[in-house]
Short mmCIF file of C-alpha atoms and ligand atoms in Angstrom, two decimals:
data_model
loop_
_atom_site.label_atom_id
_atom_site.label_comp_id
_atom_site.label_asym_id
_atom_site.label_seq_id
_atom_site.Cartn_x
_atom_site.Cartn_y
_atom_site.Cartn_z
CA MET A 28 -3.37 -22.58 29.34
CA SER A 29 -1.51 -21.38 26.29
CA HIS A 30 -3.74 -20.45 23.36
CA ARG A 31 -3.05 -22.15 20.04
CA VAL A 32 -3.06 -19.80 17.05
CA LEU A 33 -2.75 -20.44 13.32
CA LEU A 34 -0.70 -17.60 11.74
CA ALA A 35 -0.37 -16.58 8.07
CA GLY A 36 0.25 -13.52 5.88
CA LEU A 37 -0.83 -12.62 2.33
CA PHE A 38 -0.03 -9.11 1.18
CA HIS A 39 -0.51 -7.60 -2.28
CA GLU A 40 -2.07 -4.49 -3.77
CA THR A 41 -3.10 -5.51 -7.28
CA HIS A 42 -3.29 -2.96 -10.13
CA THR A 43 -5.49 -4.84 -12.58
CA PHE A 44 -5.10 -2.27 -15.37
CA LEU A 45 -1.35 -2.91 -15.77
CA ASP A 46 0.02 -4.98 -18.62
CA GLY A 47 1.27 -8.41 -17.62
CA ARG A 48 0.62 -10.48 -14.55
CA THR A 49 2.42 -11.02 -11.26
CA PRO A 50 3.79 -14.58 -11.30
CA LEU A 51 4.87 -16.70 -8.35
CA ASP A 52 8.53 -15.76 -8.96
CA ASP A 53 7.83 -12.16 -7.90
CA TRP A 54 6.83 -13.19 -4.37
CA THR A 55 8.84 -13.33 -1.19
CA ILE A 56 7.68 -16.44 0.65
CA LEU A 57 8.34 -17.39 4.27
CA ARG A 58 7.30 -20.83 5.46
CA GLY A 59 6.92 -22.32 8.92
CA ASP A 60 9.43 -21.00 11.45
CA GLU A 61 10.80 -18.57 8.81
CA LEU A 62 7.84 -16.32 9.71
CA PHE A 63 9.57 -15.64 13.03
CA SER A 64 12.43 -13.96 11.13
CA ALA A 65 10.14 -10.90 11.05
CA ARG A 66 10.40 -10.61 14.86
CA GLY A 67 11.33 -7.02 15.74
CA ASP A 68 11.45 -5.71 12.13
CA ALA A 69 8.66 -3.08 12.54
CA SER A 70 6.28 -4.87 10.14
CA PRO A 71 2.68 -5.87 10.94
CA LEU A 72 3.81 -9.52 11.09
CA ALA A 73 6.32 -8.49 13.76
CA GLY A 74 3.47 -6.81 15.66
CA ALA A 75 1.45 -10.03 15.70
CA ILE A 76 4.49 -12.05 16.81
CA SER A 77 5.19 -9.60 19.64
CA VAL A 78 1.70 -10.20 21.09
CA ALA A 79 2.11 -13.94 20.61
CA ASP A 80 5.34 -13.76 22.63
CA GLU A 81 3.79 -11.52 25.28
CA CYS A 82 0.70 -13.72 25.73
CA GLY A 83 2.56 -17.01 25.45
CA TRP A 84 0.59 -18.29 22.46
CA THR A 85 1.55 -21.58 20.88
CA VAL A 86 1.79 -20.40 17.29
CA THR A 87 1.60 -22.56 14.19
CA PRO A 88 3.38 -20.36 11.63
CA THR A 89 2.27 -21.48 8.17
CA ILE A 90 3.10 -19.15 5.27
CA ASP A 91 3.70 -15.46 4.58
CA MET A 92 3.63 -14.25 0.98
CA ARG A 93 4.20 -10.68 -0.16
CA ALA A 94 5.06 -8.83 -3.36
CA THR A 95 5.47 -5.19 -4.38
CA PRO A 96 2.25 -3.71 -5.83
CA SER A 97 1.96 -4.86 -9.45
CA GLY A 98 -0.39 -6.38 -12.03
CA THR A 99 -3.06 -9.08 -11.75
CA VAL A 100 -1.76 -12.05 -9.76
CA GLY A 101 -1.43 -15.51 -11.30
CA ASP A 102 -4.02 -17.95 -9.92
CA GLU A 103 -1.21 -20.29 -8.83
CA VAL A 104 -0.16 -17.81 -6.13
CA LEU A 105 -3.46 -18.24 -4.27
CA GLU A 106 -3.09 -22.02 -4.45
CA VAL A 107 0.48 -21.90 -3.09
CA PHE A 108 -0.78 -19.76 -0.20
CA TRP A 109 -3.66 -22.12 0.47
CA GLU A 110 -1.36 -25.17 0.45
CA GLY A 111 0.95 -23.38 2.88
CA LEU A 112 -1.91 -22.45 5.20
CA SER A 113 -3.43 -25.95 4.98
CA SER A 114 -0.12 -27.54 5.93
CA GLY A 115 -0.65 -26.15 9.42
CA PHE A 116 -4.15 -27.56 9.96
CA ALA A 117 -2.82 -30.88 11.30
CA ASP A 118 -1.31 -28.99 14.28
CA GLY A 119 -4.81 -28.21 15.58
CA PRO A 120 -7.10 -27.93 17.39
CA PHE A 121 -6.66 -24.15 17.49
CA ASP A 122 -8.21 -21.40 19.58
CA GLY A 123 -7.88 -18.70 16.93
CA ILE A 124 -6.54 -17.61 13.55
CA TYR A 125 -4.47 -14.49 12.87
CA LEU A 126 -4.00 -13.14 9.33
CA VAL A 127 -1.73 -10.36 8.06
CA LEU A 128 -3.54 -9.13 4.96
CA HIS A 129 -3.51 -6.19 2.57
CA GLY A 130 -7.06 -6.44 1.27
CA ALA A 131 -6.63 -5.42 -2.38
CA MET A 132 -5.29 -8.64 -3.89
CA ALA A 133 -6.85 -9.88 -7.12
CA CYS A 134 -6.01 -13.05 -9.07
CA GLU A 135 -6.91 -13.78 -12.69
CA ASN A 136 -9.99 -15.78 -11.73
CA CYS A 137 -10.52 -14.51 -8.21
CA PRO A 138 -11.14 -10.77 -7.81
CA ASP A 139 -11.60 -10.97 -4.01
CA VAL A 140 -8.70 -13.10 -2.77
CA GLU A 141 -9.13 -12.21 0.91
CA GLY A 142 -12.85 -13.10 0.76
CA GLU A 143 -11.95 -16.39 -0.93
CA VAL A 144 -9.38 -17.24 1.75
CA ILE A 145 -11.92 -16.55 4.51
CA SER A 146 -14.58 -18.65 2.83
CA ARG A 147 -12.13 -21.56 2.31
CA ILE A 148 -11.15 -21.38 6.00
CA ARG A 149 -14.81 -21.43 7.04
CA ALA A 150 -15.36 -24.51 4.85
CA VAL A 151 -12.79 -26.50 6.89
CA GLU A 152 -14.79 -28.21 9.63
CA SER A 153 -12.22 -27.75 12.39
CA LEU A 154 -11.80 -24.03 11.60
CA ALA A 155 -15.40 -23.10 10.81
CA ASP A 156 -16.15 -21.52 14.19
CA LEU A 157 -12.75 -20.16 15.22
CA PRO A 158 -12.27 -16.45 15.82
CA ILE A 159 -10.33 -14.82 12.97
CA CYS A 160 -8.55 -11.54 13.65
CA GLY A 161 -5.89 -9.71 11.69
CA VAL A 162 -4.71 -6.54 10.06
CA LEU A 163 -5.66 -4.82 6.78
CA ASP A 164 -4.01 -2.04 4.79
CA LEU A 165 -6.15 1.11 4.55
CA HIS A 166 -6.16 0.62 0.74
CA GLY A 167 -7.95 -2.73 0.76
CA ASN A 168 -11.03 -3.27 -1.42
CA ILE A 169 -13.02 -5.14 1.17
CA SER A 170 -16.12 -7.27 0.58
CA ARG A 171 -18.94 -7.74 3.07
CA GLN A 172 -17.98 -11.41 3.33
CA THR A 173 -14.40 -10.66 4.41
CA ILE A 174 -15.64 -8.54 7.32
CA GLU A 175 -18.84 -10.27 8.36
CA GLU A 176 -17.33 -13.78 8.47
CA THR A 177 -14.46 -12.64 10.69
CA GLN A 178 -14.23 -11.22 14.21
CA GLY A 179 -11.70 -8.41 14.02
CA LEU A 180 -9.81 -7.48 10.86
CA ILE A 181 -8.56 -4.03 11.84
CA SER A 182 -7.20 -1.59 9.26
CA TYR A 183 -4.39 0.96 9.48
CA ARG A 184 -5.69 4.34 10.63
CA PHE A 185 -3.10 6.48 8.87
CA ASN A 186 -2.01 7.13 5.28
CA PRO A 187 1.03 7.35 5.12
CA HIS A 188 0.83 4.05 7.01
CA THR A 189 2.83 4.91 10.11
CA ASP A 190 0.81 2.54 12.30
CA GLY A 191 0.96 -0.86 10.56
CA HIS A 192 2.84 -2.50 13.43
CA GLN A 193 0.64 -0.88 16.09
CA VAL A 194 -2.63 -1.93 14.44
CA ALA A 195 -1.32 -5.49 14.14
CA VAL A 196 -0.61 -5.41 17.88
CA GLU A 197 -4.14 -4.14 18.63
CA SER A 198 -5.85 -6.77 16.50
CA ALA A 199 -3.71 -9.52 18.05
CA ARG A 200 -4.69 -8.28 21.53
CA LEU A 201 -8.32 -8.43 20.43
CA LEU A 202 -7.81 -12.06 19.44
CA GLU A 203 -6.27 -12.72 22.87
CA GLN A 204 -9.28 -11.05 24.52
CA ILE A 205 -11.70 -13.19 22.50
CA MET A 206 -9.81 -16.42 23.24
CA SER A 207 -9.49 -15.63 26.96
CA SER A 208 -13.01 -14.39 27.60
CA GLY A 209 -14.92 -16.65 25.27
CA ARG A 210 -16.96 -13.58 24.27
CA ARG A 211 -17.37 -13.28 20.53
CA PRO A 212 -17.70 -9.88 18.82
CA SER A 213 -19.46 -9.40 15.48
CA SER A 214 -18.16 -7.37 12.59
CA VAL A 215 -20.37 -5.36 10.26
CA TRP A 216 -19.61 -3.77 6.89
CA ALA A 217 -20.94 -0.86 4.84
CA ALA A 218 -19.86 0.90 1.64
CA PRO A 219 -20.86 4.17 -0.02
CA SER A 220 -20.33 3.16 -3.72
CA VAL A 221 -17.48 5.64 -4.03
CA MET A 222 -13.96 5.25 -5.46
CA TRP A 223 -11.17 7.72 -4.79
CA PRO A 224 -7.71 7.82 -6.42
CA PRO A 225 -4.77 7.20 -4.02
CA THR A 226 -4.09 10.98 -3.92
CA GLY A 227 -7.56 11.37 -2.35
CA THR A 228 -6.92 8.89 0.48
CA GLY A 229 -4.36 10.76 2.62
CA THR A 230 -5.52 10.99 6.22
CA ASP A 231 -4.11 14.50 6.73
CA ASP A 232 -6.67 15.77 4.21
CA ASP A 233 -10.42 15.65 3.93
CA PRO A 234 -12.55 13.65 3.43
CA MET A 235 -10.37 10.90 5.01
CA LYS A 236 -9.32 13.13 7.90
CA THR A 237 -12.90 13.77 9.02
CA LEU A 238 -13.92 10.15 8.41
CA GLU A 239 -11.06 8.95 10.65
CA THR A 240 -12.07 11.48 13.32
CA MET A 241 -15.69 10.29 13.15
CA ALA A 242 -14.54 6.65 13.41
CA ARG A 243 -12.42 7.33 16.51
CA ARG A 244 -15.37 9.20 18.05
CA ILE A 245 -17.64 6.18 17.49
CA GLU A 246 -15.08 3.95 19.24
CA ALA A 247 -14.92 6.41 22.15
CA ASP A 248 -18.72 6.85 22.37
CA ASP A 249 -19.68 3.19 22.47
CA ASP A 250 -17.93 0.86 24.90
CA ASP A 251 -19.06 -2.19 22.92
CA ILE A 252 -17.50 -1.06 19.64
CA VAL A 253 -13.82 -2.01 19.74
CA SER A 254 -12.78 -0.84 16.28
CA VAL A 255 -14.04 1.10 13.27
CA ASN A 256 -12.24 0.78 9.92
CA VAL A 257 -12.16 3.56 7.33
CA MET A 258 -10.92 1.94 4.13
CA GLY A 259 -9.85 4.29 1.33
CA GLY A 260 -9.88 1.41 -1.17
CA PHE A 261 -7.58 0.92 -4.16
CA SER A 262 -9.16 2.32 -7.30
CA PHE A 263 -6.67 0.86 -9.81
CA ALA A 264 -8.40 -2.50 -9.51
CA ASP A 265 -11.37 -3.57 -11.57
CA THR A 266 -13.13 -5.78 -9.03
CA PRO A 267 -16.75 -5.82 -7.81
CA ASP A 268 -15.78 -4.47 -4.37
CA THR A 269 -13.35 -1.77 -5.44
CA GLY A 270 -13.79 1.43 -3.46
CA VAL A 271 -14.28 2.99 -0.07
CA SER A 272 -15.71 0.80 2.69
CA PHE A 273 -16.21 0.83 6.44
CA ALA A 274 -16.33 -1.86 9.11
CA ALA A 275 -17.03 -2.01 12.82
CA THR A 276 -16.34 -4.75 15.37
CA THR A 277 -18.64 -4.77 18.37
CA PHE A 278 -19.34 -6.88 21.46
CA GLY A 279 -22.81 -5.31 21.50
CA ASP A 280 -25.76 -5.13 19.11
CA PRO A 281 -24.55 -5.32 15.50
CA GLU A 282 -27.53 -3.22 14.38
CA VAL A 283 -26.30 -0.34 16.55
CA ALA A 284 -22.89 -0.61 14.87
CA ARG A 285 -24.55 -0.60 11.45
CA THR A 286 -26.36 2.60 12.33
CA ARG A 287 -23.06 4.22 13.26
CA LEU A 288 -21.44 3.10 9.98
CA ALA A 289 -24.31 4.75 8.12
CA GLU A 290 -23.00 8.10 9.40
CA LEU A 291 -19.67 7.40 7.69
CA VAL A 292 -21.40 6.29 4.49
CA ASP A 293 -23.40 9.53 4.41
CA HIS A 294 -20.31 11.64 4.95
CA ALA A 295 -18.37 9.85 2.20
CA ILE A 296 -21.21 10.28 -0.29
CA THR A 297 -21.76 13.92 0.57
CA HIS A 298 -18.03 14.69 0.29
CA ARG A 299 -17.28 12.31 -2.58
CA GLN A 300 -15.96 15.04 -4.86
CA GLN A 301 -13.46 16.17 -2.21
CA GLY A 302 -11.68 12.81 -2.43
CA ASN A 303 -11.61 12.79 -6.23
CA VAL A 304 -8.28 14.60 -6.44
CA VAL A 305 -7.16 15.11 -10.04
CA ASP A 306 -3.69 16.62 -10.50
CA PRO A 307 -2.65 19.57 -12.75
CA PRO A 308 -0.15 18.91 -15.59
CA LEU A 309 3.62 18.96 -14.96
CA ALA A 310 4.10 22.05 -17.15
CA SER A 311 1.92 24.09 -14.78
CA CYS A 312 4.58 24.14 -12.04
CA LEU A 313 7.95 24.25 -13.83
CA ASP A 314 8.33 28.04 -13.77
CA ASP A 315 7.50 28.07 -10.06
CA VAL A 316 10.17 25.40 -9.55
CA ASP A 317 12.79 27.57 -11.28
CA ARG A 318 11.81 30.52 -9.08
CA HIS A 319 12.03 28.49 -5.86
CA ILE A 320 15.47 27.16 -6.80
CA ALA A 321 16.70 30.67 -7.68
CA ALA A 322 15.47 31.85 -4.26
CA GLY A 323 17.25 28.96 -2.50
CA GLU A 324 13.92 27.46 -1.39
CA THR A 325 14.86 23.81 -1.81
CA PRO A 326 14.40 20.94 -2.07
CA VAL A 327 11.30 21.17 -4.23
CA VAL A 328 9.48 17.84 -4.42
CA LEU A 329 7.57 17.00 -7.60
CA VAL A 330 5.20 14.17 -6.76
CA GLU A 331 4.22 11.96 -9.69
CA PRO A 332 1.18 9.82 -8.77
CA SER A 333 0.86 8.41 -12.32
CA ASP A 334 4.13 6.49 -11.72
CA ASN A 335 3.37 5.70 -8.05
CA ILE A 336 5.46 2.61 -7.28
CA GLY A 337 3.43 1.97 -4.14
CA GLY A 338 0.34 1.81 -6.37
CA GLY A 339 1.86 -0.74 -8.75
CA ALA A 340 3.38 1.57 -11.39
CA PRO A 341 6.73 0.59 -12.94
CA GLY A 342 8.74 3.48 -11.48
CA ASP A 343 10.48 4.08 -14.79
CA ALA A 344 8.46 6.92 -16.37
CA THR A 345 10.76 9.54 -17.89
CA THR A 346 8.53 12.57 -18.43
CA MET A 347 9.79 14.42 -15.37
CA LEU A 348 13.42 13.40 -15.88
CA ALA A 349 13.18 14.73 -19.45
CA ALA A 350 11.94 18.07 -18.11
CA PHE A 351 14.83 18.26 -15.61
CA ILE A 352 17.34 17.56 -18.37
CA ALA A 353 15.72 19.92 -20.88
CA ARG A 354 16.09 22.70 -18.30
CA ASP A 355 19.46 21.34 -17.07
CA ILE A 356 18.38 21.87 -13.46
CA ASP A 357 21.53 21.71 -11.36
CA GLY A 358 21.07 19.47 -8.31
CA ALA A 359 17.95 17.72 -9.66
CA VAL A 360 17.47 14.03 -8.78
CA ALA A 361 15.26 11.31 -10.26
CA ILE A 362 15.04 7.63 -9.34
CA ILE A 363 14.35 5.30 -12.26
CA ASN A 364 13.88 1.55 -12.01
CA ASP A 365 15.80 0.11 -14.93
CA PRO A 366 17.76 -3.13 -14.37
CA GLU A 367 19.09 -3.11 -17.97
CA SER A 368 20.66 0.30 -17.53
CA VAL A 369 22.12 -0.69 -14.15
CA GLN A 370 23.78 -3.63 -15.81
CA ALA A 371 25.07 -1.50 -18.69
CA VAL A 372 26.67 1.12 -16.44
CA THR A 373 28.15 -1.25 -13.87
CA GLU A 374 30.47 -2.52 -16.60
CA LEU A 375 32.04 0.98 -16.67
CA ASP A 376 34.69 2.51 -14.46
CA ILE A 377 33.62 5.36 -12.19
CA GLY A 378 33.81 8.57 -14.23
CA ASP A 379 33.27 6.85 -17.59
CA SER A 380 30.40 7.88 -19.87
CA VAL A 381 27.97 5.92 -22.00
CA THR A 382 24.94 6.69 -24.17
CA LEU A 383 21.93 4.47 -23.50
CA PRO A 384 18.12 4.41 -23.39
CA ILE A 385 16.99 5.03 -19.80
CA GLY A 386 13.59 4.11 -18.35
CA GLY A 387 10.23 4.01 -20.11
CA LYS A 388 10.53 0.31 -20.92
CA THR A 389 7.67 -1.38 -19.09
CA SER A 390 4.35 0.40 -19.64
CA ARG A 391 2.80 1.57 -22.87
CA LEU A 392 1.11 4.33 -20.87
CA THR A 393 4.40 6.17 -20.18
CA ASP A 394 6.54 8.28 -22.53
CA GLY A 395 9.10 5.60 -23.39
CA PRO A 396 12.90 5.50 -22.97
CA LEU A 397 15.04 8.63 -22.85
CA GLU A 398 18.30 8.43 -24.84
CA LEU A 399 20.95 10.01 -22.60
CA THR A 400 24.71 10.24 -22.32
CA VAL A 401 25.48 9.71 -18.64
CA THR A 402 28.58 9.53 -16.45
CA LEU A 403 28.86 6.84 -13.77
CA GLU A 404 29.25 8.24 -10.25
CA SER A 405 28.81 5.17 -8.04
CA THR A 406 27.45 1.63 -7.81
CA SER A 407 26.09 -0.39 -4.90
CA ASP A 408 24.22 -3.58 -3.94
CA GLY A 409 21.14 -1.41 -3.27
CA ARG A 410 20.56 -2.51 0.32
CA PHE A 411 19.52 -0.02 2.95
CA THR A 412 17.90 0.10 6.37
CA LEU A 413 14.93 2.43 6.93
CA GLU A 414 15.86 5.54 8.90
CA ASP A 415 12.24 5.82 10.09
CA PRO A 416 10.90 2.54 11.57
CA HIS A 417 7.38 4.02 11.25
CA SER A 418 7.90 4.56 7.52
CA HIS A 419 5.01 3.54 5.27
CA LEU A 420 7.50 1.13 3.71
CA ALA A 421 7.82 -0.81 6.98
CA SER A 422 4.13 -1.77 6.79
CA GLY A 423 4.82 -3.84 3.69
CA ALA A 424 8.50 -4.68 3.76
CA GLY A 425 9.91 -4.35 7.28
CA LEU A 426 13.11 -2.43 8.06
CA TYR A 427 15.55 -3.92 5.56
CA ILE A 428 15.06 -2.93 1.93
CA GLN A 429 16.68 -4.22 -1.25
CA MET A 430 16.71 -2.13 -4.43
CA GLY A 431 18.88 -4.74 -6.14
CA PRO A 432 22.14 -3.68 -7.85
CA SER A 433 21.95 0.10 -8.20
CA ALA A 434 23.97 2.95 -9.70
CA VAL A 435 24.08 6.74 -9.59
CA VAL A 436 24.73 8.42 -12.95
CA ARG A 437 24.91 12.07 -13.94
CA CYS A 438 23.68 13.93 -17.01
CA GLY A 439 24.76 17.57 -16.77
CA GLY A 440 23.52 18.83 -13.42
CA VAL A 441 20.93 16.06 -13.06
CA ARG A 442 21.63 12.89 -11.09
CA ILE A 443 19.71 9.65 -11.66
CA LEU A 444 19.58 6.76 -9.21
CA LEU A 445 19.05 3.62 -11.27
CA THR A 446 17.64 0.60 -9.39
CA SER A 447 17.05 -3.05 -10.32
CA LEU A 448 14.00 -3.64 -8.07
CA LYS A 449 11.37 -0.95 -8.00
CA THR A 450 11.37 0.62 -4.57
CA PRO A 451 8.71 3.00 -3.25
CA PRO A 452 10.44 6.33 -2.36
CA PHE A 453 9.03 6.56 1.15
CA ASP A 454 12.19 6.70 3.27
CA LEU A 455 15.07 9.13 2.87
CA ALA A 456 17.64 6.39 3.52
CA GLN A 457 17.02 5.28 -0.05
CA LEU A 458 18.91 8.29 -1.44
CA ARG A 459 21.22 8.79 1.52
CA SER A 460 22.49 5.20 1.22
CA GLN A 461 23.59 6.08 -2.33
CA GLY A 462 25.51 9.20 -1.32
CA ILE A 463 22.72 11.67 -2.19
CA ALA A 464 21.65 14.01 0.64
CA PRO A 465 17.92 14.71 0.18
CA GLU A 466 18.24 18.11 1.87
CA GLU A 467 20.82 19.21 -0.70
CA CYS A 468 18.81 18.37 -3.82
CA SER A 469 17.26 21.25 -5.77
CA VAL A 470 14.28 19.30 -7.14
CA VAL A 471 13.36 15.64 -6.70
CA ASN A 472 11.03 13.45 -8.77
CA VAL A 473 9.09 11.38 -6.22
CA LYS A 474 7.10 8.53 -7.74
CA ALA A 475 4.37 8.29 -5.10
CA ALA A 476 0.94 9.69 -4.22
CA VAL A 477 0.71 10.27 -0.47
CA ALA A 478 2.93 7.78 1.36
CA HIS A 479 6.18 9.72 0.76
CA ARG A 480 4.98 12.57 2.97
CA GLN A 481 6.11 11.08 6.27
CA GLY A 482 9.70 11.02 5.04
CA TRP A 483 9.83 13.99 2.66
CA ASP A 484 7.59 16.67 4.15
CA PRO A 485 9.92 17.55 7.07
CA VAL A 486 12.81 18.40 4.70
CA THR A 487 10.84 19.85 1.77
CA ALA A 488 10.51 23.57 0.95
CA HIS A 489 7.77 23.21 -1.70
CA THR A 490 5.73 20.29 -3.02
CA TYR A 491 3.76 20.00 -6.26
CA THR A 492 1.66 16.97 -7.15
CA VAL A 493 1.31 16.83 -10.93
CA ASP A 494 -0.08 14.65 -13.70
CA THR A 495 2.14 12.91 -16.27
CA PRO A 496 1.47 9.97 -18.61
CA GLY A 497 1.39 6.74 -16.59
CA PRO A 498 -0.74 3.89 -15.27
CA CYS A 499 -1.55 5.40 -11.87
CA SER A 500 -2.93 8.75 -13.03
CA SER A 501 -5.34 10.18 -10.46
CA ASP A 502 -8.05 10.61 -13.11
CA ILE A 503 -9.64 7.19 -12.52
CA SER A 504 -12.68 7.96 -14.67
CA ARG A 505 -10.40 7.31 -17.71
CA LEU A 506 -9.76 3.67 -16.70
CA PRO A 507 -11.70 0.94 -18.56
CA PHE A 508 -13.70 -0.52 -15.64
CA GLU A 509 -15.88 -3.55 -16.44
CA ARG A 510 -16.29 -5.55 -13.22
CA VAL A 511 -16.84 -2.94 -10.50
CA ASN A 512 -20.35 -2.86 -9.01
CA ARG A 513 -22.35 -0.01 -10.55
CA PRO A 514 -23.39 2.65 -9.98
CA VAL A 515 -20.19 3.95 -8.44
CA PHE A 516 -18.74 7.45 -8.19
CA PRO A 517 -16.94 8.95 -10.17
CA LEU A 518 -17.99 6.67 -13.06
CA ASP A 519 -21.68 7.33 -12.32
CA GLU A 520 -23.62 9.98 -10.48
CA LEU A 521 -25.14 8.69 -7.25
CA GLU A 522 -28.89 9.13 -7.10
CA SER A 523 -29.18 9.00 -3.35
CA ALA A 524 -26.33 11.45 -2.89
CA GLY A 525 -26.38 14.64 -0.89
CA PRO A 526 -25.41 18.04 -2.32
ZN1 ZN B 13 -1.87 1.25 1.53
#
């Protein structure tokens, strides 16, 4: 008999230290059968739908809500999600629930949105005992409640997130296994009281690399343990549960799984400093950049985590652009999100010039606008299709991306792509679609931390990750935390820590 599954998605990484809030208007909302429009688009939602199709589930699609990482979410967004989810309850009874989640969403009066959603579901009599499975981003700040009241929320294994679709498929197959067999796994949670900046959460580098290896070994060692999550957490959020956490789902003894998670906790505490990656200042690399360009070793990528769009930053910081222009670096490229400037230049003819303030308009933590005289090279509607379906961007947005109306302008030898919707620079089609060949750039300002690597590393000659003024600086000890559970590294020393 066909299994009946309630399906929903809620996806946001909330930077609670940003000015302003994220209102309902900023969200892309799919309702009912609109969720099926994700079919085949490489997103986690598409992964869940593919298993539903394969297993012949009768799905009640309710609501999918997602927004680009940004500031604290208005409380009304949670209520709209809950109304959307509740609208499906009448279709029951169900055999299971599948959720596409991020894990680091925070509303004004609800710092643990995912935990709140789970607890509301469990309070509905007809849903109280149903298996809940789903997918989490590796950057979720996950509470014990979220894990221990569900049966299989599985997180991405890679950062950059090349496996969002695949993990969604695996967690949906787990739900099918639970519904078919009637056997119920338990999930257990543990956390080391450690926060790492996004730059410290790449899975090609330690400590995440070793933690992922240890987690896969636990899965291989113990036939009962079906998944082990290594969550890097999202440190730009002042919530009680912010930080690194682990989870295991097992058909066996939960205490055995807890013992295995303790190994991960120990490793994270012992190697806590390794994940606390703080970047050198921009000025420290500029002479090296000149030398590389003179030697033809290009493109050079200058990674700017403080304006990491994927971490919620505005994507309009001008510090690096100012350095390119001050040195008039021929072939340099920066991408600045600035809808006002796009509008101002699209009134021009191609080849015309205008003087206007560019970027620096949305965060008091950046350097402010840069007054430039620029020449218009091209305009577009800003749509592009990912060239890499396993791009980190696909895990949040699917294959088809919209930067809004966009324009390429030139100032001396420096080109600037101006966008109207901030767009994480994770896929090379972003520049290529605007007539800029990434391979031919001399130096590129990439507003990211880690997730750009999948796209950029194969074409890059040299990479420098540097600190500039901005809201996503890797030095998290400077942020004014008030709500996070203490003690927590790096705000406090850990008494029980190893060497
Ligand atoms: Zn992430």
